[in-house]
Tab-separated table of C-alpha atoms and ligand atoms in Angstrom:
chain	number	residue	atom	x	y	z
A	1	MET	CA	-31.812	44.407	-30.808
A	2	THR	CA	-32.593	41.766	-28.232
A	3	ALA	CA	-30.090	40.438	-25.761
A	4	SER	CA	-28.245	37.542	-27.267
A	5	ALA	CA	-26.226	34.797	-25.704
A	6	VAL	CA	-22.480	34.826	-26.062
A	7	PRO	CA	-22.074	33.413	-29.546
A	8	SER	CA	-20.655	29.953	-29.781
A	9	PRO	CA	-17.010	30.196	-30.719
A	10	ARG	CA	-16.049	29.331	-34.251
A	11	PRO	CA	-13.756	26.454	-35.033
A	12	GLY	CA	-10.206	27.338	-35.894
A	13	THR	CA	-9.986	30.378	-33.637
A	14	GLY	CA	-8.634	28.464	-30.663
A	15	LEU	CA	-11.808	29.505	-28.831
A	16	GLU	CA	-13.580	26.174	-28.978
A	17	PRO	CA	-15.065	25.425	-25.570
A	18	SER	CA	-13.101	22.198	-25.487
A	19	ALA	CA	-9.736	23.972	-25.892
A	20	PRO	CA	-7.838	22.446	-22.969
A	21	ARG	CA	-5.008	24.983	-22.728
A	22	ALA	CA	-4.620	28.245	-20.928
A	23	PHE	CA	-3.210	29.861	-24.073
A	24	PRO	CA	-4.980	29.233	-27.334
A	25	PRO	CA	-2.625	27.943	-30.004
A	26	ASP	CA	-3.354	30.915	-32.235
A	27	GLU	CA	-1.950	33.446	-29.768
A	28	THR	CA	1.096	31.322	-28.914
A	29	ALA	CA	2.022	30.849	-32.562
A	30	HIS	CA	1.128	34.432	-33.351
A	31	ASP	CA	3.313	35.639	-30.512
A	32	ARG	CA	6.286	33.554	-31.560
A	33	ARG	CA	6.049	35.161	-35.002
A	34	ARG	CA	5.593	38.572	-33.393
A	35	LEU	CA	8.711	38.225	-31.249
A	36	ARG	CA	10.787	36.832	-34.135
A	37	GLN	CA	9.841	39.815	-36.256
A	38	TRP	CA	10.570	42.132	-33.385
A	39	PHE	CA	14.057	40.772	-32.896
A	40	ALA	CA	14.536	40.996	-36.690
A	41	GLY	CA	13.542	44.656	-36.445
A	42	ASP	CA	10.226	44.298	-38.321
A	43	ALA	CA	7.782	44.699	-35.458
A	44	THR	CA	6.872	47.987	-33.811
A	45	ALA	CA	6.424	48.813	-30.163
A	46	GLY	CA	4.618	52.106	-30.697
A	47	GLY	CA	6.670	54.713	-28.904
A	48	VAL	CA	8.476	52.536	-26.393
A	49	GLY	CA	12.011	51.997	-27.638
A	50	ARG	CA	13.307	48.511	-28.261
A	51	ARG	CA	15.975	48.944	-25.641
A	52	ARG	CA	13.489	50.147	-23.055
A	53	LEU	CA	11.206	47.183	-23.726
A	54	LEU	CA	14.100	44.750	-23.461
A	55	ALA	CA	15.130	46.384	-20.199
A	56	LEU	CA	11.582	46.148	-18.895
A	57	LEU	CA	11.415	42.497	-19.877
A	58	ALA	CA	14.737	41.732	-18.216
A	59	ALA	CA	13.739	43.606	-15.075
A	60	THR	CA	10.423	41.791	-14.991
A	61	ALA	CA	12.008	38.398	-15.367
A	62	ALA	CA	14.306	39.288	-12.477
A	63	ALA	CA	11.276	40.516	-10.502
A	64	THR	CA	12.643	43.969	-9.776
A	65	ALA	CA	11.077	46.984	-11.515
A	66	LEU	CA	7.483	45.841	-11.365
A	67	PRO	CA	4.259	47.777	-11.804
A	68	GLY	CA	3.367	47.450	-8.131
A	69	ALA	CA	6.467	49.407	-7.249
A	70	GLY	CA	5.582	51.936	-9.911
A	71	PRO	CA	3.914	55.320	-9.872
A	72	ALA	CA	3.148	57.332	-6.822
A	73	ARG	CA	-0.604	57.734	-6.433
A	74	ALA	CA	-1.969	60.588	-8.474
A	75	ALA	CA	-3.196	63.450	-6.327
A	76	GLY	CA	-6.959	63.721	-5.926
A	77	PRO	CA	-9.611	61.080	-6.485
A	78	THR	CA	-8.760	58.551	-9.172
A	79	ILE	CA	-12.271	57.053	-9.277
A	80	VAL	CA	-15.419	59.121	-9.839
A	81	LYS	CA	-18.166	56.953	-8.332
A	82	PRO	CA	-18.751	56.664	-4.577
A	83	LEU	CA	-16.795	53.832	-2.930
A	84	PRO	CA	-18.552	53.053	0.351
A	85	SER	CA	-16.433	50.721	2.467
A	86	GLU	CA	-19.328	48.224	2.790
A	87	TRP	CA	-19.014	47.664	-0.972
A	88	PHE	CA	-15.368	48.204	-1.803
A	89	VAL	CA	-11.824	47.562	-0.617
A	90	ARG	CA	-9.523	50.348	-1.833
A	91	HIS	CA	-6.136	49.478	-3.352
A	92	GLY	CA	-4.404	52.688	-4.467
A	93	THR	CA	-5.978	53.802	-7.756
A	94	ASN	CA	-8.240	50.720	-7.761
A	95	ALA	CA	-11.360	49.513	-5.953
A	96	GLU	CA	-12.242	45.866	-5.309
A	97	THR	CA	-15.834	44.667	-4.968
A	98	ARG	CA	-16.598	42.965	-1.642
A	99	TRP	CA	-18.106	39.547	-2.278
A	100	GLU	CA	-20.552	39.899	0.612
A	101	ALA	CA	-21.991	42.944	-1.213
A	102	LEU	CA	-22.950	40.725	-4.177
A	103	ARG	CA	-25.239	38.610	-1.989
A	104	GLY	CA	-28.782	39.105	-3.283
A	105	THR	CA	-27.759	40.965	-6.412
A	106	GLY	CA	-28.710	39.225	-9.638
A	107	HIS	CA	-26.583	37.634	-12.296
A	108	HIS	CA	-25.300	41.045	-13.422
A	109	THR	CA	-23.106	43.118	-11.126
A	110	PRO	CA	-24.837	46.476	-10.537
A	111	ASN	CA	-22.761	49.305	-12.044
A	112	GLU	CA	-22.308	50.940	-8.618
A	113	LEU	CA	-20.755	47.711	-7.261
A	114	PHE	CA	-18.503	46.909	-10.222
A	115	PHE	CA	-14.755	46.831	-9.411
A	116	VAL	CA	-12.511	49.538	-10.890
A	117	ARG	CA	-8.975	48.953	-12.100
A	118	ASN	CA	-7.287	52.213	-13.149
A	119	HIS	CA	-3.621	52.532	-14.056
A	120	THR	CA	-3.941	56.272	-13.358
A	121	ALA	CA	-7.271	58.049	-12.964
A	122	THR	CA	-10.700	58.112	-14.579
A	123	PRO	CA	-10.835	60.830	-17.256
A	124	VAL	CA	-14.206	62.570	-17.443
A	125	LEU	CA	-14.835	62.744	-21.190
A	126	ASP	CA	-17.606	64.253	-23.282
A	127	ALA	CA	-19.234	61.970	-25.876
A	128	HIS	CA	-19.870	64.941	-28.163
A	129	ASP	CA	-16.225	65.767	-28.805
A	130	TRP	CA	-15.097	62.162	-28.550
A	131	ARG	CA	-13.697	60.609	-31.748
A	132	LEU	CA	-12.413	57.112	-32.419
A	133	ARG	CA	-9.466	57.206	-34.814
A	134	LEU	CA	-8.415	54.104	-36.754
A	135	TRP	CA	-5.027	54.258	-38.380
A	136	GLY	CA	-2.035	52.176	-39.393
A	137	SER	CA	-0.476	49.999	-42.047
A	138	GLY	CA	-3.266	47.412	-41.849
A	139	LEU	CA	-5.879	49.745	-43.361
A	140	ARG	CA	-6.409	50.337	-47.050
A	141	GLY	CA	-5.899	53.973	-47.983
A	142	ALA	CA	-4.967	55.063	-44.488
A	143	PRO	CA	-1.221	54.632	-44.368
A	144	GLY	CA	-0.451	56.669	-41.283
A	145	GLU	CA	-1.730	58.491	-38.271
A	146	ASP	CA	-1.967	61.561	-40.506
A	147	ARG	CA	-4.798	60.025	-42.560
A	148	PRO	CA	-6.969	58.257	-40.026
A	149	VAL	CA	-10.530	57.037	-40.401
A	150	GLU	CA	-12.730	58.593	-37.730
A	151	PHE	CA	-15.987	57.643	-36.049
A	152	GLY	CA	-17.979	59.882	-33.727
A	153	TYR	CA	-20.208	58.623	-30.915
A	154	ASP	CA	-23.350	58.992	-33.045
A	155	ASP	CA	-21.670	57.149	-35.921
A	156	LEU	CA	-21.133	54.160	-33.635
A	157	ARG	CA	-24.668	54.341	-32.259
A	158	ALA	CA	-25.992	54.247	-35.828
A	159	LEU	CA	-24.288	50.895	-36.526
A	160	PRO	CA	-26.031	47.571	-35.793
A	161	ALA	CA	-26.016	47.029	-32.019
A	162	VAL	CA	-25.340	43.808	-30.141
A	163	THR	CA	-25.889	43.029	-26.465
A	164	ARG	CA	-23.881	40.443	-24.529
A	165	THR	CA	-23.517	39.312	-20.950
A	166	VAL	CA	-19.797	39.120	-20.328
A	167	SER	CA	-17.425	39.363	-17.365
A	168	VAL	CA	-14.444	41.678	-17.014
A	169	GLU	CA	-11.830	40.182	-14.706
A	170	CYS	CA	-8.372	41.473	-13.881
A	171	ALA	CA	-5.500	39.073	-14.635
A	172	GLY	CA	-4.398	39.706	-11.040
A	173	ASN	CA	-7.716	38.736	-9.467
A	174	GLY	CA	-7.011	36.443	-6.508
A	175	ARG	CA	-3.360	37.528	-6.396
A	176	SER	CA	-3.239	37.960	-2.608
A	177	HIS	CA	-3.883	34.229	-2.191
A	178	TYR	CA	-0.507	33.403	-3.714
A	179	THR	CA	0.843	34.979	-0.538
A	180	SER	CA	-1.824	34.087	2.026
A	181	GLN	CA	-2.202	30.428	0.964
A	182	GLN	CA	1.094	29.599	-0.704
A	183	GLY	CA	3.607	31.912	0.940
A	184	GLU	CA	4.741	33.313	-2.430
A	185	ALA	CA	6.001	36.884	-2.711
A	186	VAL	CA	4.369	38.427	-5.781
A	187	SER	CA	4.211	42.011	-7.035
A	188	GLY	CA	1.102	43.990	-7.928
A	189	THR	CA	-2.233	44.957	-6.387
A	190	ALA	CA	-3.153	42.558	-3.578
A	191	TRP	CA	-6.619	41.691	-4.886
A	192	GLY	CA	-8.812	39.186	-3.079
A	193	LEU	CA	-11.370	37.622	-5.435
A	194	GLY	CA	-13.314	40.842	-6.097
A	195	ALA	CA	-11.571	42.062	-9.258
A	196	ILE	CA	-14.369	40.675	-11.427
A	197	GLY	CA	-17.804	41.847	-12.497
A	198	VAL	CA	-20.400	40.720	-15.022
A	199	ALA	CA	-22.478	43.194	-17.028
A	200	ARG	CA	-24.809	43.296	-19.985
A	201	TRP	CA	-22.823	45.293	-22.509
A	202	ARG	CA	-24.316	46.919	-25.572
A	203	GLY	CA	-22.288	48.230	-28.435
A	204	VAL	CA	-21.045	47.447	-31.903
A	205	ARG	CA	-18.831	44.678	-33.172
A	206	LEU	CA	-15.219	45.736	-33.538
A	207	ALA	CA	-15.275	43.646	-36.752
A	208	ASP	CA	-17.958	45.944	-38.235
A	209	VAL	CA	-15.935	49.056	-37.427
A	210	LEU	CA	-12.697	47.556	-38.776
A	211	ARG	CA	-14.387	46.557	-42.032
A	212	ARG	CA	-15.946	50.004	-42.444
A	213	ALA	CA	-12.533	51.539	-41.827
A	214	GLY	CA	-11.074	49.566	-44.744
A	215	LEU	CA	-9.356	46.586	-43.156
A	216	SER	CA	-6.633	45.282	-45.446
A	217	SER	CA	-5.877	41.610	-45.960
A	218	SER	CA	-2.350	42.264	-44.649
A	219	ALA	CA	-3.522	43.332	-41.146
A	220	VAL	CA	-2.294	41.102	-38.285
A	221	ASP	CA	-2.645	43.102	-35.058
A	222	VAL	CA	-5.099	45.654	-33.709
A	223	GLN	CA	-4.123	47.901	-30.801
A	224	PRO	CA	-6.722	50.003	-28.945
A	225	ARG	CA	-5.362	52.802	-26.753
A	226	GLY	CA	-7.042	54.596	-23.862
A	227	LEU	CA	-7.474	58.353	-23.402
A	228	ASP	CA	-6.471	58.252	-19.741
A	229	ALA	CA	-3.120	59.718	-18.669
A	230	GLU	CA	0.221	58.124	-19.487
A	231	TYR	CA	1.281	55.367	-17.125
A	232	VAL	CA	4.517	56.024	-15.296
A	233	SER	CA	6.502	53.059	-13.987
A	234	GLY	CA	9.930	53.257	-12.379
A	235	GLY	CA	10.004	57.018	-13.044
A	236	GLU	CA	9.518	56.586	-16.781
A	237	SER	CA	6.397	57.019	-18.879
A	238	LEU	CA	5.280	53.916	-20.737
A	239	GLY	CA	2.714	55.941	-22.640
A	240	ARG	CA	-1.038	55.494	-22.580
A	241	VAL	CA	-2.576	52.094	-21.813
A	242	ARG	CA	-2.611	50.001	-24.982
A	243	ARG	CA	-2.345	46.348	-25.807
A	244	PRO	CA	-2.275	44.494	-29.116
A	245	LEU	CA	-4.983	41.987	-29.988
A	246	PRO	CA	-4.426	39.397	-32.710
A	247	LEU	CA	-6.746	40.125	-35.638
A	248	ALA	CA	-8.441	36.705	-35.287
A	249	LYS	CA	-9.741	37.638	-31.824
A	250	ALA	CA	-10.569	41.209	-32.853
A	251	LEU	CA	-12.812	39.881	-35.643
A	252	ASP	CA	-14.355	37.115	-33.541
A	253	ASP	CA	-16.347	38.451	-30.589
A	254	VAL	CA	-14.872	41.789	-29.488
A	255	LEU	CA	-17.217	44.719	-28.861
A	256	LEU	CA	-16.884	48.471	-28.727
A	257	ALA	CA	-19.330	48.951	-25.851
A	258	TYR	CA	-21.218	52.150	-25.044
A	259	GLU	CA	-23.786	50.768	-22.574
A	260	MET	CA	-23.383	48.801	-19.345
A	261	ASN	CA	-26.485	47.190	-17.806
A	262	GLY	CA	-28.817	49.434	-19.799
A	263	GLU	CA	-27.085	52.726	-18.929
A	264	PRO	CA	-24.461	54.734	-20.779
A	265	LEU	CA	-21.052	53.477	-19.619
A	266	PRO	CA	-20.222	55.052	-16.251
A	267	TYR	CA	-17.167	57.336	-16.298
A	268	ASP	CA	-15.067	54.814	-14.364
A	269	HIS	CA	-15.854	51.980	-16.751
A	270	GLY	CA	-14.827	53.701	-19.962
A	271	TYR	CA	-17.321	56.402	-20.948
A	272	PRO	CA	-18.054	57.053	-23.715
A	273	VAL	CA	-16.734	53.820	-25.325
A	274	ARG	CA	-14.611	50.876	-24.188
A	275	VAL	CA	-13.321	47.732	-25.795
A	276	LEU	CA	-14.744	44.490	-24.457
A	277	VAL	CA	-12.799	41.276	-25.069
A	278	PRO	CA	-14.850	38.293	-23.822
A	279	SER	CA	-13.056	35.591	-21.782
A	280	TRP	CA	-9.680	37.361	-21.910
A	281	VAL	CA	-7.794	39.110	-19.111
A	282	GLY	CA	-9.256	42.521	-18.202
A	283	ILE	CA	-6.316	44.521	-19.574
A	284	ALA	CA	-7.486	43.636	-23.110
A	285	SER	CA	-10.749	45.520	-22.484
A	286	VAL	CA	-9.307	49.015	-22.949
A	287	LYS	CA	-11.464	51.759	-21.425
A	288	TRP	CA	-11.944	55.282	-22.830
A	289	VAL	CA	-10.698	54.054	-26.191
A	290	GLY	CA	-9.522	56.948	-28.362
A	291	ASP	CA	-7.700	55.271	-31.206
A	292	ILE	CA	-7.019	51.858	-32.656
A	293	GLU	CA	-3.872	51.090	-34.566
A	294	VAL	CA	-4.442	48.471	-37.247
A	295	SER	CA	-1.102	47.038	-38.218
A	296	ALA	CA	0.344	44.864	-40.968
A	297	GLN	CA	3.296	44.223	-38.619
A	298	PRO	CA	3.005	42.567	-35.214
A	299	LEU	CA	2.728	45.104	-32.397
A	300	LEU	CA	4.268	45.159	-28.942
A	301	SER	CA	3.553	47.287	-25.933
A	302	PRO	CA	4.637	47.023	-22.288
A	303	TRP	CA	1.231	45.420	-21.681
A	304	ASN	CA	2.004	42.337	-23.780
A	305	THR	CA	5.729	42.083	-23.003
A	306	ALA	CA	6.820	43.110	-19.504
A	307	PHE	CA	3.338	42.831	-18.028
A	308	TYR	CA	0.724	40.147	-18.582
A	309	ARG	CA	3.134	37.320	-19.249
A	310	LEU	CA	4.117	34.678	-16.702
A	311	PHE	CA	7.647	34.958	-15.313
A	312	GLY	CA	9.346	32.850	-12.683
A	313	PRO	CA	10.990	29.453	-12.198
A	314	ALA	CA	8.074	27.543	-13.757
A	315	HIS	CA	8.105	29.674	-16.920
A	316	PRO	CA	10.471	30.345	-19.835
A	317	PRO	CA	13.121	33.061	-19.179
A	318	GLU	CA	11.490	35.410	-21.695
A	319	GLY	CA	8.149	34.768	-20.054
A	320	SER	CA	5.102	32.855	-21.265
A	321	ALA	CA	3.057	33.902	-24.273
A	322	PRO	CA	0.972	37.006	-23.502
A	323	LEU	CA	-1.967	36.173	-21.273
A	324	THR	CA	-5.243	35.731	-23.064
A	325	ARG	CA	-7.918	33.595	-21.429
A	326	GLN	CA	-8.841	33.842	-17.813
A	327	THR	CA	-8.549	30.877	-15.431
A	328	LEU	CA	-11.142	29.072	-13.358
A	329	LYS	CA	-12.246	30.497	-10.001
A	330	SER	CA	-14.927	30.308	-7.321
A	331	ALA	CA	-15.977	32.659	-4.547
A	332	PHE	CA	-18.467	32.654	-1.688
A	333	GLU	CA	-20.775	35.667	-1.332
A	334	LEU	CA	-19.472	36.078	2.176
A	335	ALA	CA	-17.165	38.354	4.134
A	336	SER	CA	-13.839	36.903	5.143
A	337	GLY	CA	-14.297	35.836	8.773
A	338	ALA	CA	-18.119	35.725	8.610
A	339	THR	CA	-19.705	34.200	11.700
A	340	PHE	CA	-22.421	31.538	11.891
A	341	PRO	CA	-24.329	30.230	14.901
A	342	VAL	CA	-23.717	26.565	15.662
A	343	GLY	CA	-26.483	24.101	14.745
A	344	GLU	CA	-28.505	26.449	12.551
A	345	ARG	CA	-29.102	25.559	8.953
A	346	GLN	CA	-27.570	28.008	6.498
A	347	VAL	CA	-27.577	28.292	2.757
A	348	LEU	CA	-24.158	29.280	1.438
A	349	HIS	CA	-24.128	31.137	-1.871
A	350	GLY	CA	-21.346	31.710	-4.358
A	351	ARG	CA	-20.321	31.971	-7.979
A	352	SER	CA	-17.799	30.205	-10.239
A	353	TRP	CA	-16.435	31.164	-13.649
A	354	SER	CA	-13.948	30.105	-16.306
A	355	GLY	CA	-12.241	31.717	-19.275
A	356	ALA	CA	-12.177	28.416	-21.155
A	357	GLY	CA	-15.861	27.588	-21.292
A	358	ALA	CA	-18.908	27.240	-19.076
A	359	VAL	CA	-18.891	26.004	-15.478
A	360	ALA	CA	-19.933	22.334	-15.476
A	361	ARG	CA	-19.999	21.634	-11.716
A	362	VAL	CA	-19.051	23.086	-8.370
A	363	ASP	CA	-18.165	21.121	-5.239
A	364	VAL	CA	-18.119	22.632	-1.779
A	365	SER	CA	-16.353	21.593	1.389
A	366	THR	CA	-17.279	22.990	4.792
A	367	ASP	CA	-14.671	20.972	6.702
A	368	GLY	CA	-11.470	22.408	5.292
A	369	GLY	CA	-11.351	20.069	2.299
A	370	ALA	CA	-11.874	16.702	4.032
A	371	SER	CA	-15.217	16.021	2.342
A	372	TRP	CA	-16.991	17.540	-0.651
A	373	ARG	CA	-20.540	17.759	-1.928
A	374	PRO	CA	-21.967	19.154	-5.159
A	375	ALA	CA	-23.498	22.626	-5.108
A	376	ARG	CA	-26.815	23.366	-6.779
A	377	LEU	CA	-26.235	25.496	-9.873
A	378	HIS	CA	-28.597	28.441	-10.361
A	379	ASP	CA	-27.553	29.537	-13.852
A	380	ALA	CA	-27.359	27.499	-17.016
A	381	GLY	CA	-23.634	27.264	-17.710
A	382	ARG	CA	-22.510	29.830	-20.268
A	383	ALA	CA	-19.068	30.805	-21.494
A	384	GLY	CA	-17.972	34.356	-20.742
A	385	THR	CA	-19.952	34.744	-17.542
A	386	TRP	CA	-20.273	33.172	-14.095
A	387	THR	CA	-22.607	30.539	-12.667
A	388	ARG	CA	-24.300	31.186	-9.324
A	389	TRP	CA	-24.654	28.265	-6.918
A	390	SER	CA	-25.725	27.373	-3.389
A	391	VAL	CA	-25.258	24.636	-0.838
A	392	PRO	CA	-26.894	24.071	2.561
A	393	TRP	CA	-24.741	23.908	5.682
A	394	THR	CA	-25.465	23.329	9.327
A	395	PRO	CA	-22.332	24.247	11.306
A	396	GLY	CA	-21.534	21.430	13.700
A	397	ALA	CA	-19.129	22.777	16.314
A	398	PRO	CA	-18.023	26.219	17.508
A	399	GLY	CA	-14.619	27.460	16.379
A	400	PRO	CA	-12.830	28.484	13.212
A	401	ALA	CA	-13.770	26.721	9.965
A	402	GLN	CA	-12.780	26.892	6.322
A	403	LEU	CA	-15.183	26.898	3.413
A	404	LEU	CA	-13.888	25.755	0.040
A	405	ALA	CA	-15.487	25.788	-3.417
A	406	ARG	CA	-13.984	24.010	-6.397
A	407	ALA	CA	-15.259	24.461	-9.948
A	408	THR	CA	-14.929	22.221	-12.990
A	409	ASP	CA	-15.513	23.699	-16.443
A	410	THR	CA	-16.759	22.312	-19.752
A	411	ALA	CA	-13.154	22.300	-21.035
A	412	GLY	CA	-12.407	19.657	-18.388
A	413	ARG	CA	-10.351	21.874	-16.112
A	414	ARG	CA	-10.781	21.675	-12.338
A	415	GLN	CA	-9.452	24.155	-9.808
A	416	PRO	CA	-6.216	22.756	-8.312
A	417	ASP	CA	-5.213	22.866	-4.636
A	418	VAL	CA	-2.128	24.940	-5.479
A	419	ALA	CA	-1.671	27.509	-8.250
A	420	VAL	CA	1.615	27.502	-10.198
A	421	PRO	CA	3.239	30.770	-9.077
A	422	ASN	CA	4.557	33.585	-11.255
A	423	THR	CA	6.407	36.713	-10.135
A	424	GLN	CA	3.540	39.102	-10.903
A	425	GLY	CA	0.863	36.888	-9.375
A	426	TYR	CA	-1.387	36.545	-12.415
A	427	LEU	CA	-4.042	33.927	-13.104
A	428	PHE	CA	-4.504	32.503	-9.604
A	429	ASP	CA	-6.742	29.467	-9.998
A	430	ALA	CA	-6.399	27.357	-6.854
A	431	VAL	CA	-9.282	26.621	-4.491
A	432	VAL	CA	-9.477	29.486	-1.978
A	433	ARG	CA	-9.844	28.618	1.690
A	434	HIS	CA	-12.482	31.019	3.013
A	435	PRO	CA	-12.152	31.511	6.788
A	436	VAL	CA	-15.316	31.715	8.910
A	437	THR	CA	-16.095	31.323	12.613
A	438	VAL	CA	-18.823	29.174	14.112
A	439	VAL	CA	-20.104	30.735	17.328
A	440	ARG	CA	-22.271	29.510	20.166
A	441	ARG	CA	-25.884	30.484	19.941
A	442	GLY	CA	-27.023	33.187	22.325
A	443	ARG	CA	-27.654	36.854	22.794
A	444	ASN	CA	-24.152	37.688	21.513
A	445	THR	CA	-24.635	35.897	18.199
A	446	PRO	CA	-23.784	38.490	15.575
A	447	PRO	CA	-26.093	38.665	12.586
A	448	GLY	CA	-24.798	36.551	9.721
A	449	GLY	CA	-27.653	34.695	8.163
A	450	ALA	CA	-29.025	33.428	11.464
A	451	THR	CA	-32.808	33.239	11.519
A	452	PRO	CA	-34.177	33.911	14.985
B	501	MTE	N1	-7.595	52.937	-20.720
B	501	MTE	C1	-7.516	52.005	-19.779
B	501	MTE	N2	-8.119	50.826	-19.978
B	501	MTE	C2	-8.062	49.864	-19.050
B	501	MTE	C3	-7.321	50.049	-17.850
B	501	MTE	C4	-6.723	51.314	-17.635
B	501	MTE	O1	-6.111	51.582	-16.600
B	501	MTE	N3	-6.823	52.260	-18.622
B	501	MTE	N4	-7.219	49.009	-16.965
B	501	MTE	C5	-7.409	47.656	-17.533
B	501	MTE	C6	-7.462	46.613	-16.545
B	501	MTE	S1	-5.939	46.087	-15.953
B	501	MTE	C7	-8.638	46.001	-16.184
B	501	MTE	S2	-8.644	44.677	-15.140
B	501	MTE	C8	-9.946	46.495	-16.695
B	501	MTE	C9	-10.865	46.871	-15.538
B	501	MTE	O2	-12.113	47.327	-16.002
B	501	MTE	P1	-13.100	48.080	-15.007
B	501	MTE	O3	-12.339	49.165	-14.303
B	501	MTE	O4	-14.221	48.601	-15.849
B	501	MTE	O5	-13.605	47.069	-14.008
B	501	MTE	O6	-9.792	47.622	-17.541
B	501	MTE	C10	-8.667	47.586	-18.379
B	501	MTE	N5	-8.726	48.701	-19.285
B	502	MO	MO1	-6.337	44.159	-14.776
C-alpha cells in the first residue's frame, strides 16, 4: 500500500477541520452521558473502585495527590534506546527530544530522536507470543473476558495495511512554560516543547479489527490497555495504562500500528503493536497494546477521570471533559540560550502544529513581540502533522533577545499570549518566548549558525 495522506475527516464526527472548539461536541456529550451512567451505577471503571476514582478526582481537583508526586522511579533503565544528552533531556522515566537536534532532520522525526513517555518502563516483548485480545459487552458472541477474540501479530499483518504521517504529542508538552512564563505552579513532568514527534506509521485500521471481532450495534466505548507494568500513584496501583475511546473516534481514523518510519516499532514506542489516535493527546495512543475492551456501557479509567481533564479555577469543579484534541504550538529548532553573532544574516527554522486542523500561517518576532513578520512555510499544511517554516534574521545589537513564533490554524485558532492554566499543566498553547544571546563578532564567537 502506498503512503496516503491523513484522510479528510467525515462530517458529523466533530473532526471537521473547521471545528472551532478544543473539545469536539461528540466527546463532551458522550462524556456527560458516561458520567451520568457512572453515577447511576451503570458505567464501569475496570478494576478501579468507584470510591477510589471519586477520591482520585477529588484529590486532583484539590491539586494534591497528583501523578507527578506519584511512583518512585523504577530501578534500572526504563527506556531501552540510547539517550545521548545532545538529543534528549531526561525527566524520570521519560525522555524529551531537544529541538536543536531536529535541525536538518526531515519532516519525520527519526526513531532514535523520538521522545519517550513511559508511566513505568519499556517492556521488551516478543511478537511471536504476542496476542491482542478483544473482549467485552460490545462484541457479539463474546460476552466476557473468558471468551475473547484473539489476533496474533501475523493475523494483523495479513489485514489490509494503511500508512499515515501523524504526530504523537503528550498532553503535557510545553508544561514547564506555565511556570517559566506565567508563574503558575503545576504538577507533572516539566516538559519543554520536545514531547512531540511525527512518524510515518503503518498498520491496520482499528475499525477493521473491531468489525472482524464482531462489533455489536450496542458498543459505545473501546478501551485499549498496555502490557507494561501497573502504574502506582500515591502508593496505590491504578492498574495498567488504559483509556477509553468513544466508538465514533475508534471507527474513524485510529490505527493499530506495527511500523514506525519503515521499521518495526522500536521497543520504546510500543513493539510489537501500539494504538495511534491522530490529533488527540498522546495518552490515547496506548503502546504495547495487549487487549481492547469493547463495551456497551461507558467506560472510565483514571486516565479519563483524574488525569487528562482540566482542573483549576477556570474549569468546572469536576474538571473539563476528558482531553481529546491537541492545541496549537510552535517551536524553534534551536537550543534555549543559543548564541548568534551580531550583524550576520541567519535563517531561523522551526515547526508549528495543531490538533484542530492544518497550520495556515506562522508569524515570527525577533524583538520580544514588538513586531512580527510571516514565516515561509516549507510543508503544505496538513492536519495531524506539523508544518516546517523559516524566517531570515540579522541580529542588530549584542545582548539577550527573545524569539517568538505564533501559529494560526485552518480552524481559525491563533496561539494566545497567555495560556489558561490548569492544575496539571495540560494543553499549553501560548506563544513561547525563546531566549537567545546576540554576541559581538570575534574569535570568541561560539558556533551557532555563523558562517565565517
Ligand atoms: N502502555 C502505555 N502506553 C502509553 C504510555 C504508557 O506509559 N504506557 N504513555 C502514553 C503517553 S502519556 C504518551 S504522551 C505517549 C508517548 O508515546 P511515545 O513514548 O511513543 O513517544 O504514549 C502513551 N501510551
Ligand atoms: Mo503523555
